[in-house]
Short mmCIF file of C-alpha atoms and ligand atoms in Angstrom, two decimals:
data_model
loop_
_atom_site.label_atom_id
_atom_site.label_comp_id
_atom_site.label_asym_id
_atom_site.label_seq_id
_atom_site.Cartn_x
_atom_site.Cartn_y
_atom_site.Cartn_z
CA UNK A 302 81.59 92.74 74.58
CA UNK A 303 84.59 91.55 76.59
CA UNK A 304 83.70 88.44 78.42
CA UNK A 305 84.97 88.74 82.14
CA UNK A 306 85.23 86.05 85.10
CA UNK A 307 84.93 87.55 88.49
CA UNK A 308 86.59 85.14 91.07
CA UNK A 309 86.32 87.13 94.43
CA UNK A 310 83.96 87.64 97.64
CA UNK A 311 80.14 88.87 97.95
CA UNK A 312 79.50 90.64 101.09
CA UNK A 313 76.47 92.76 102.18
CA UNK A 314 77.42 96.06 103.50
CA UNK A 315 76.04 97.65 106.82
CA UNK A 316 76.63 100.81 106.47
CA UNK A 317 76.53 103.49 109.34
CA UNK A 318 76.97 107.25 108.55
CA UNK A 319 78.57 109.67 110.90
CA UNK A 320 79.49 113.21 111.12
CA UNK A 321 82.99 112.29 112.24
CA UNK A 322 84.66 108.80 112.59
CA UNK A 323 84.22 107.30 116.54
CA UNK A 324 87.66 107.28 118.38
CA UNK A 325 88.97 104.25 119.81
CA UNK A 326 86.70 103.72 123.03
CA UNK A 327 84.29 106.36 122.18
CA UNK A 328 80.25 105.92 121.67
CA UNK A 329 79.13 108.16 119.02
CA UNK A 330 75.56 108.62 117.69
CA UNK A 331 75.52 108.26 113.84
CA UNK A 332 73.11 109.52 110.93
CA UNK A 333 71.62 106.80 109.24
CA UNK A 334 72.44 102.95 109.08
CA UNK A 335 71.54 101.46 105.68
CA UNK A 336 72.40 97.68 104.08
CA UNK A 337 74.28 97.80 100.70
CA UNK A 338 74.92 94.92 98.26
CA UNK A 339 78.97 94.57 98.69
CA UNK A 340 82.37 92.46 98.48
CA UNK A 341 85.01 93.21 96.53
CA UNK A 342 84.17 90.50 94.06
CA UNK A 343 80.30 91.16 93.89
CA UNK A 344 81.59 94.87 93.52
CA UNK A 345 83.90 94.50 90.48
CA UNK A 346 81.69 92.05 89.29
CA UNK A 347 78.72 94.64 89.03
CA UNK A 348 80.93 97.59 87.81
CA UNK A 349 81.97 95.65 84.44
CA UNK A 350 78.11 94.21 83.88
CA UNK A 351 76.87 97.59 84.12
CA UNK A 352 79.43 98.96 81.81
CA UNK A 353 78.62 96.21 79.03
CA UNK A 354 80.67 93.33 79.92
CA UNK A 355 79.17 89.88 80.14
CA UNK A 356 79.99 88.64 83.81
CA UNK A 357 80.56 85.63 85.27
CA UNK A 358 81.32 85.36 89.24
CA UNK A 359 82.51 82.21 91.51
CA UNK A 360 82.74 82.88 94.86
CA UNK A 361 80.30 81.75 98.30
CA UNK A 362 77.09 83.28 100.01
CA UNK A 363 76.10 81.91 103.13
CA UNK A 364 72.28 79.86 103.75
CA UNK A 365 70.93 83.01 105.39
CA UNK A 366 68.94 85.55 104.13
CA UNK A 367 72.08 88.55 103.04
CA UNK A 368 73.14 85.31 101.03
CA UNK A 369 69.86 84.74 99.39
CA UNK A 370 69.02 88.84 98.91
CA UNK A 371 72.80 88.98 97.15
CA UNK A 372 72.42 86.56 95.09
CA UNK A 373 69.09 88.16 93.41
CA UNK A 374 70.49 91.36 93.19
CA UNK A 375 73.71 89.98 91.25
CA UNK A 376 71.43 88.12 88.86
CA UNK A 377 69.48 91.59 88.42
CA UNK A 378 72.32 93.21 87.88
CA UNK A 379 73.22 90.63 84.64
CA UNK A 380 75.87 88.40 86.86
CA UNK A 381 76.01 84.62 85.68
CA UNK A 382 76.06 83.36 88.74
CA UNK A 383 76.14 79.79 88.03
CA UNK A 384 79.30 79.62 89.70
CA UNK A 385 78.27 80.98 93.40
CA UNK A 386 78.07 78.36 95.81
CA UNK A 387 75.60 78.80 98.96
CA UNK A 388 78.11 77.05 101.42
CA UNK A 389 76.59 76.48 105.37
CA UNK A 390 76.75 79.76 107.95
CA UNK A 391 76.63 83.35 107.61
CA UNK A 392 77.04 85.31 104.16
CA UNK A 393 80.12 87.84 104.33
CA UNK A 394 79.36 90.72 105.98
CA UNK A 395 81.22 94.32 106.16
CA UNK A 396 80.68 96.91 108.66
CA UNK A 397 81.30 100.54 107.28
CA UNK A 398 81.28 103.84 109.14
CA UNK A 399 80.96 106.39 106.56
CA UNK A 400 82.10 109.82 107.48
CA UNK A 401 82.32 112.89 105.09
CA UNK A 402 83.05 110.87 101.84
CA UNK A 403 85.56 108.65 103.64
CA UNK A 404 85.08 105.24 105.02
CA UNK A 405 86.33 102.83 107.72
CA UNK A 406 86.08 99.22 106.71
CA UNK A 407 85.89 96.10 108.58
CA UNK A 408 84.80 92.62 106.91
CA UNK A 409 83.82 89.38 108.63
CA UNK A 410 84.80 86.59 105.66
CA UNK A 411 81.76 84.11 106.37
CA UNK A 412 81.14 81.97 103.41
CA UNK A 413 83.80 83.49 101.63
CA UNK A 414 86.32 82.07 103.12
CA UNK A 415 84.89 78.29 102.05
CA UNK A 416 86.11 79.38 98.72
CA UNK A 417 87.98 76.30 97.49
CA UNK A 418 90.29 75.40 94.81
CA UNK A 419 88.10 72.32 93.91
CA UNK A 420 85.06 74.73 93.28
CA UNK A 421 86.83 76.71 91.00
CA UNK A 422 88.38 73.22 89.60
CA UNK A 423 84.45 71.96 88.49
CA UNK A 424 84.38 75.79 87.25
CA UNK A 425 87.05 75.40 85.15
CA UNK A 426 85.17 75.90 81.96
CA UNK A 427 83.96 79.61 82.84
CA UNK A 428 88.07 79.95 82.33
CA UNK A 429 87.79 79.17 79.13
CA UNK A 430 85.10 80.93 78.10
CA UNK A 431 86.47 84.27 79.78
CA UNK A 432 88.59 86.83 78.03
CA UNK A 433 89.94 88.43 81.05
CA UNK A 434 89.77 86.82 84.55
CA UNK A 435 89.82 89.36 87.77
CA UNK A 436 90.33 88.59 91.20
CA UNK A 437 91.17 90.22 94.67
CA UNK A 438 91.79 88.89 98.14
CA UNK A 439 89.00 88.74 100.02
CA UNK A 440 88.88 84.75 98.99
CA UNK A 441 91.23 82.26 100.18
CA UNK A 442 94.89 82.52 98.80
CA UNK A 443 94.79 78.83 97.85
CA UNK A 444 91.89 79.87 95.73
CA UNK A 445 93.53 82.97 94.53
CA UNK A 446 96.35 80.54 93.36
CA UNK A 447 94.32 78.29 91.59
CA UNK A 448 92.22 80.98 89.91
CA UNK A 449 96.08 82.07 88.91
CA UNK A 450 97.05 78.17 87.33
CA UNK A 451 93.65 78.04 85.82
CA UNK A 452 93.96 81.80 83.85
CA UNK A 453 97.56 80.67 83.12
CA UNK A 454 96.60 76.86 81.74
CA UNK A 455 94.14 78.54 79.48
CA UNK A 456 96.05 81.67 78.23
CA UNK A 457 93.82 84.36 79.96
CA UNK A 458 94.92 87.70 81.34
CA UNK A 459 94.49 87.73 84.96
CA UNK A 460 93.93 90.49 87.01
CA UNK A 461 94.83 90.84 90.49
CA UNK A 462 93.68 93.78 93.08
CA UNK A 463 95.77 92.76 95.71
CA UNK A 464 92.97 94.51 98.56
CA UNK A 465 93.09 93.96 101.46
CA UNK A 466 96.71 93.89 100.77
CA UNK A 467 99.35 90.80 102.32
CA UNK A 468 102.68 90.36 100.90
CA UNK A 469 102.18 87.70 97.84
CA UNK A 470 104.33 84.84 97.00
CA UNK A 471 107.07 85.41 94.15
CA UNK A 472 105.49 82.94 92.26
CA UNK A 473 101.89 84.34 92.41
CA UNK A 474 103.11 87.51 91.60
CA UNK A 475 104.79 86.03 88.58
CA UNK A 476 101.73 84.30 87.06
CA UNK A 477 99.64 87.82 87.28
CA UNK A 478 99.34 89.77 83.97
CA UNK A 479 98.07 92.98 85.72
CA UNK A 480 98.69 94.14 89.29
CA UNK A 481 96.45 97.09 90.66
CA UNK A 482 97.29 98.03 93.99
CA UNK A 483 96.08 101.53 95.49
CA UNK A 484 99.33 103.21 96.81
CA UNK A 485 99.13 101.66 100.65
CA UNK A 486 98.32 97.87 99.10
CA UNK A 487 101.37 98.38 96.65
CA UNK A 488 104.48 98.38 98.88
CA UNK A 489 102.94 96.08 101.31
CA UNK A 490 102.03 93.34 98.76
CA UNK A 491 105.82 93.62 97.80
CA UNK A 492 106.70 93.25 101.28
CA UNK A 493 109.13 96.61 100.70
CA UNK A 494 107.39 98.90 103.16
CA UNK A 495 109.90 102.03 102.85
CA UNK A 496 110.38 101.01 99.32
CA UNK A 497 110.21 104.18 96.46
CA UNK A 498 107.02 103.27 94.70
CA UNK A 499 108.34 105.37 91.60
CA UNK A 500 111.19 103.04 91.11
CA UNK A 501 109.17 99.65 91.60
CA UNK A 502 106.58 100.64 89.41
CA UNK A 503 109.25 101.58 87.05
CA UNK A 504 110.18 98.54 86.86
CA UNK A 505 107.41 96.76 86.02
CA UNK A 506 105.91 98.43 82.83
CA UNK A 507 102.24 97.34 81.84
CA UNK A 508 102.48 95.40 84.79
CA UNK A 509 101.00 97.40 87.34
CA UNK A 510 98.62 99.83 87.70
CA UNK A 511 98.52 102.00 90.77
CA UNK A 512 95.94 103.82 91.63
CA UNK A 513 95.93 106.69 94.43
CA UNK A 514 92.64 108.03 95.59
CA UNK A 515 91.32 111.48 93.60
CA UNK A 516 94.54 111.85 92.63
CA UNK A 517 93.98 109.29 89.55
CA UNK A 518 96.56 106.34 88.33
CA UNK A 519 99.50 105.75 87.72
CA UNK A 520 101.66 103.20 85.56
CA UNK A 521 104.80 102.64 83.59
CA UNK A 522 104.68 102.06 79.60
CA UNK A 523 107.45 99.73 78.09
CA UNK A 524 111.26 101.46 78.30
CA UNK A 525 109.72 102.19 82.52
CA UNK A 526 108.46 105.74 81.33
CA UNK A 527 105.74 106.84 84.39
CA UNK A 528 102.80 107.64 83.38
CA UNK A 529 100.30 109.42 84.97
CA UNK A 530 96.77 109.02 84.46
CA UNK A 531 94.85 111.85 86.51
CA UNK A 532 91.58 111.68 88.67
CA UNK A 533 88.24 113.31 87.54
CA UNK A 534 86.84 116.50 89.89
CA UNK A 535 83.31 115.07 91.33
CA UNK A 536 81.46 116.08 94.81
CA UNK A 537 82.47 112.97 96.84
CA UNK A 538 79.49 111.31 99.21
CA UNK A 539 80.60 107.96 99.61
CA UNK A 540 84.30 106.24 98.37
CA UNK A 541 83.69 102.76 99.45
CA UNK A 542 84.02 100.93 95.99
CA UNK A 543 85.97 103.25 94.02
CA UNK A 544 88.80 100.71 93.79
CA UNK A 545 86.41 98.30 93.38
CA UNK A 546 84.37 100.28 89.99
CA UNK A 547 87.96 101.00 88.93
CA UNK A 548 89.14 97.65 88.43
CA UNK A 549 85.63 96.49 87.15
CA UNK A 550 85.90 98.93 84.35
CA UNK A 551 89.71 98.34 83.85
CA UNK A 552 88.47 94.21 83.01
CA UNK A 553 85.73 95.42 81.03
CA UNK A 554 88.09 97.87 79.05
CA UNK A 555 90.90 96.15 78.96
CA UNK A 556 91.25 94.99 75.15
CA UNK A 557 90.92 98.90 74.31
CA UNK A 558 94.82 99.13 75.55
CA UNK A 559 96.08 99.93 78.90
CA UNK A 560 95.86 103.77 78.26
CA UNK A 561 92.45 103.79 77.50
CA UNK A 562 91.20 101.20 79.82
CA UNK A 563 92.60 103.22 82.90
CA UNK A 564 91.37 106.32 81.31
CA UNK A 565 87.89 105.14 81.42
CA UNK A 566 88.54 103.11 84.52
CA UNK A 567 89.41 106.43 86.50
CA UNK A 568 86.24 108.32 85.15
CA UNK A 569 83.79 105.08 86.22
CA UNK A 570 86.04 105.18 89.93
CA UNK A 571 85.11 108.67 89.69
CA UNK A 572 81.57 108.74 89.41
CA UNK A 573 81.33 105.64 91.45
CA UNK A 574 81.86 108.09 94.28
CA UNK A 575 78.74 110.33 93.82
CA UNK A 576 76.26 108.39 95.52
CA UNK A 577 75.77 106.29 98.70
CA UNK A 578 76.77 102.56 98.91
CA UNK A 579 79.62 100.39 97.22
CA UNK A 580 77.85 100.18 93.96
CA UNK A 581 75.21 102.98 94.39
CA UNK A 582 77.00 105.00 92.03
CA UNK A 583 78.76 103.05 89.81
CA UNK A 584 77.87 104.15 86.14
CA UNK A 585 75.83 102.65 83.38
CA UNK A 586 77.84 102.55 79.79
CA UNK A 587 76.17 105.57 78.79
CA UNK A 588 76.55 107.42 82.08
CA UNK A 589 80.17 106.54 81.25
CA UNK A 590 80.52 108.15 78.31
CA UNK A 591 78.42 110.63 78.80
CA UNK A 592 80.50 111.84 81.72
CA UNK A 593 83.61 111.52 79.52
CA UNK A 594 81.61 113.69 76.61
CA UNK A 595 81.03 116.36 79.23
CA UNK A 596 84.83 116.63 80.30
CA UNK A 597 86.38 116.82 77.09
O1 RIB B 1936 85.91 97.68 98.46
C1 RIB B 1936 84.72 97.92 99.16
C2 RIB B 1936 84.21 96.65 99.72
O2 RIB B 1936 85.12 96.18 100.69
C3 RIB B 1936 82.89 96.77 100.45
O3 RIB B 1936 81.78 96.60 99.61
C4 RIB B 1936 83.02 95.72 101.54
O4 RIB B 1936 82.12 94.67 101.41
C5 RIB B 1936 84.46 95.26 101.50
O5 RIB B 1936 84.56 94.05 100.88
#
């Protein structure tokens, strides 16, 4: 069972659903409004504990109610969550328009952003007793950094989903094991806009992972061969947290080898997408390989 640390934001989702997406200055009526448990963080967090991993998470909920009702549902879900904080004001909050299987995302940081590197400091030993540490930037950069020093000082993989995407400092980019940018987040975390993202990739074998939508993943192996893992057929209903289930999975998988662990990564991305709500669908182990069973 690998042993993951989650260092990332918990958010809860509110969730409109629409026929079409609203156009700047338009009032639309929409279909349903529902509350999801979200954040990137919270999101990868839950994708790995569902698939088997044992899960630790650091990060902040606000002293309001979304804060307490996330926390519960993480500790449902198998999430140690010894390390989240319940910092003064609101809880994170996203709001989502959901429109034919697409979504439109815009998140208000709230007690994420009192995500310091002294918290994860008095965390320190959850390091330690991680095999794989993932994070994303939702959080602070300063605490992104120190989650960085803190996987480096103690030997442990890091993983880095650089979403919502900012170009990173050299020296962050340096100290992180496995980038996995979806294909808009890649070129602007380089800062190389108009940049070929065959060639970069290319360059950075077992590096980088890049996934792009249904389309699947891709990555180089050692030598810069491309490799392309592709995406699974499903009837899409709701995307947000594909990337999120993706990278969850890739953590949980990742001592099966790179291959592998994006292999099953795309399929739990995949299914992630067949119900309503960030983590709605994200698959059990033996959903997983169930799934896999079925398509081979
Ligand atoms: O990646 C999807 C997530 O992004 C949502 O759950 C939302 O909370 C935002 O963080």
């Amino acid at each position: 069972m690998t042993r993951v640390l989650v260092v990332g934001s918990i958010n809860m989702d509110l969730v409109v659903t629409a026929r079409r997406m609203p156009k700047l200055g338009e009032t639309l009526l929409g279909d349903g409004f529902a509350t999801h448990p979200g954040g990137k963080g919270a999101n990868q967090a839950v994708a790995a504990a569902r698939l088997g991993a044992e899960v630790a998470l650091l990060g902040c909920v606000g002293d309001d109610a979304f804060g307490r009702d996330l926390r519960a549902h993480l500790e449902r879900e198998g999430v140690d969550c010894r390390g989240v904080a319940t910092v003064p004001g609101p809880t994170g909050i996203a709001a989502i328009t959901v429109s034919g299987g697409d979504n439109a995302i815009l998140v208000v940081p709230g007690a994420n952003h009192q995500l310091t590197p002294a918290h994860l400091d008095a965390a320190e030993q959850a390091f330690i007793d991680a095999d794989v540490v993932l994070t994303q930037l939702e959080i602070p950069l300063a605490a992104v950094r120190r989650a960085a020093e803190l996987a480096a000082r103690h030997k442990k993989p890091l993983l880095l989903n650089p979403a919502p995407a900012v170009p990173l400092p050299e020296e962050l980019l340096q100290r992180v094991t496995l980038l996995t940018p979806n294909e808009h987040e890649f070129l602007t975390m380089l800062a190389q806009p108009d940049a070929d993202w065959r060639a970069l990739l290319a360059e950075r074998p077992g590096k980088l992972v890049m996934t792009h939508g249904k389309h699947g993943a891709y990555f180089a192996l050692a030598r810069g061969q491309l490799r392309h893992q592709p995406g699974f057929e499903v009837q899409a209903v709701d995307s947000t947290g594909a990337g999120d289930t993706f990278n969850g999975a890739l953590a949980a998988f990742l001592p099966l080898g790179l291959e592998e662990a994006v292999r099953r990564a795309n399929a739990a991305g995949a299914l992630s997408v067949t119900r309503p709500g960030a983590q709605g669908g994200m698959p059990t182990l033996a959903e997983l390989e169930a799934f896999l069973e079925n398509k081979a």
